[in-house]
């Protein structure tokens, strides 16, 4: 699903592709994305807290390339790059 297909989800569309889990992402950027991710926290700091299927992955849409392997370290408390930027690494429920 392309980002352009997901634009309507932000305005309340509830059918395709907005009804597909993990296809379109919309969130209020003024607050934390994941529970436990406070504004001063590192990326994925709340990841895996309530689920054994969550992992920290790299944002493949970022202009700064980052791999899943690099973001995996955020789950164990790494506080420097890329974990210091919450736009580079995201918590993903597999």
Coordinates of C-alpha atoms in Angstrom, one line a residue:
X1 CA 0.0 0.0 0.0
X2 CA 1.5 3.4 -1.0
X3 CA 1.5 6.4 1.3
X4 CA -0.8 8.2 -1.0
X5 CA -3.5 5.5 -0.5
X6 CA -3.3 6.1 3.3
X7 CA -3.8 9.9 3.2
X8 CA -7.6 9.5 3.5
X9 CA -7.2 7.5 6.8
X10 CA -6.1 10.7 8.6
X11 CA -9.5 12.2 7.8
X12 CA -11.6 9.3 9.1
X13 CA -11.8 6.9 6.1
X14 CA -12.6 3.4 7.5
X15 CA -12.5 1.2 4.4
X16 CA -9.5 0.0 2.3
X17 CA -6.7 0.5 3.0
X18 CA -7.5 2.1 6.4
X19 CA -9.1 -1.1 7.7
X20 CA -5.9 -3.2 7.1
X21 CA -3.8 -3.7 10.2
X22 CA -0.3 -2.3 9.9
X23 CA -0.7 -0.9 6.5
X24 CA -1.5 2.8 7.2
X25 CA 0.0 4.6 10.1
X26 CA -1.5 7.8 11.5
X27 CA -0.6 9.2 14.9
X28 CA -0.6 12.5 16.7
X29 CA 3.0 13.6 16.4
X30 CA 2.7 15.9 19.5
X31 CA 2.9 12.9 21.8
X32 CA 4.7 9.6 22.2
X33 CA 4.0 6.9 19.6
X34 CA 4.2 3.9 21.9
X35 CA 3.3 3.6 25.6
X36 CA 6.4 4.3 27.6
X37 CA 8.0 6.4 24.9
X38 CA 8.0 9.8 26.6
X39 CA 9.2 12.9 24.7
X40 CA 12.7 12.6 26.2
X41 CA 12.9 8.8 25.9
X42 CA 14.8 6.9 23.3
X43 CA 13.1 5.2 20.3
X44 CA 11.4 1.9 21.2
X45 CA 11.9 2.3 24.9
X46 CA 8.4 0.9 25.5
X47 CA 8.8 -1.8 22.9
X48 CA 8.3 -5.4 24.1
X49 CA 6.9 -4.3 27.5
X50 CA 3.5 -5.8 27.0
X51 CA 4.1 -8.3 24.2
X52 CA 6.7 -10.9 23.2
X53 CA 6.0 -10.3 19.6
X54 CA 7.1 -6.6 19.4
X55 CA 10.5 -5.7 18.0
X56 CA 12.2 -2.4 17.1
X57 CA 12.6 -1.8 13.4
X58 CA 14.1 0.8 11.2
X59 CA 11.9 3.4 9.4
X60 CA 12.3 2.4 5.8
X61 CA 10.7 5.7 4.7
X62 CA 13.3 7.8 6.5
X63 CA 15.7 9.9 4.5
X64 CA 18.4 8.7 6.9
X65 CA 19.0 5.0 6.2
X66 CA 18.8 2.8 9.2
X67 CA 18.5 -1.0 9.4
X68 CA 16.4 -3.2 11.6
X69 CA 19.6 -4.6 13.0
X70 CA 20.7 -1.1 14.1
X71 CA 17.4 -0.4 15.8
X72 CA 17.2 -3.7 17.6
X73 CA 19.7 -2.3 20.1
X74 CA 17.2 0.3 21.2
X75 CA 15.1 -2.3 23.0
X76 CA 18.0 -3.0 25.4
X77 CA 18.5 0.6 26.4
X78 CA 20.9 2.0 23.8
X79 CA 20.6 5.8 24.0
X80 CA 22.8 7.0 21.1
X81 CA 22.1 6.9 17.3
X82 CA 19.8 5.7 15.9
X83 CA 17.9 5.3 19.2
X84 CA 18.2 8.9 20.0
X85 CA 15.9 9.8 17.1
X86 CA 12.3 8.5 17.6
X87 CA 11.7 9.0 13.8
X88 CA 14.3 6.4 12.8
X89 CA 13.3 3.4 14.9
X90 CA 9.7 2.2 15.5
X91 CA 8.2 -0.5 17.6
X92 CA 6.6 -3.2 15.4
X93 CA 4.3 -6.0 16.4
X94 CA 5.1 -9.0 14.3

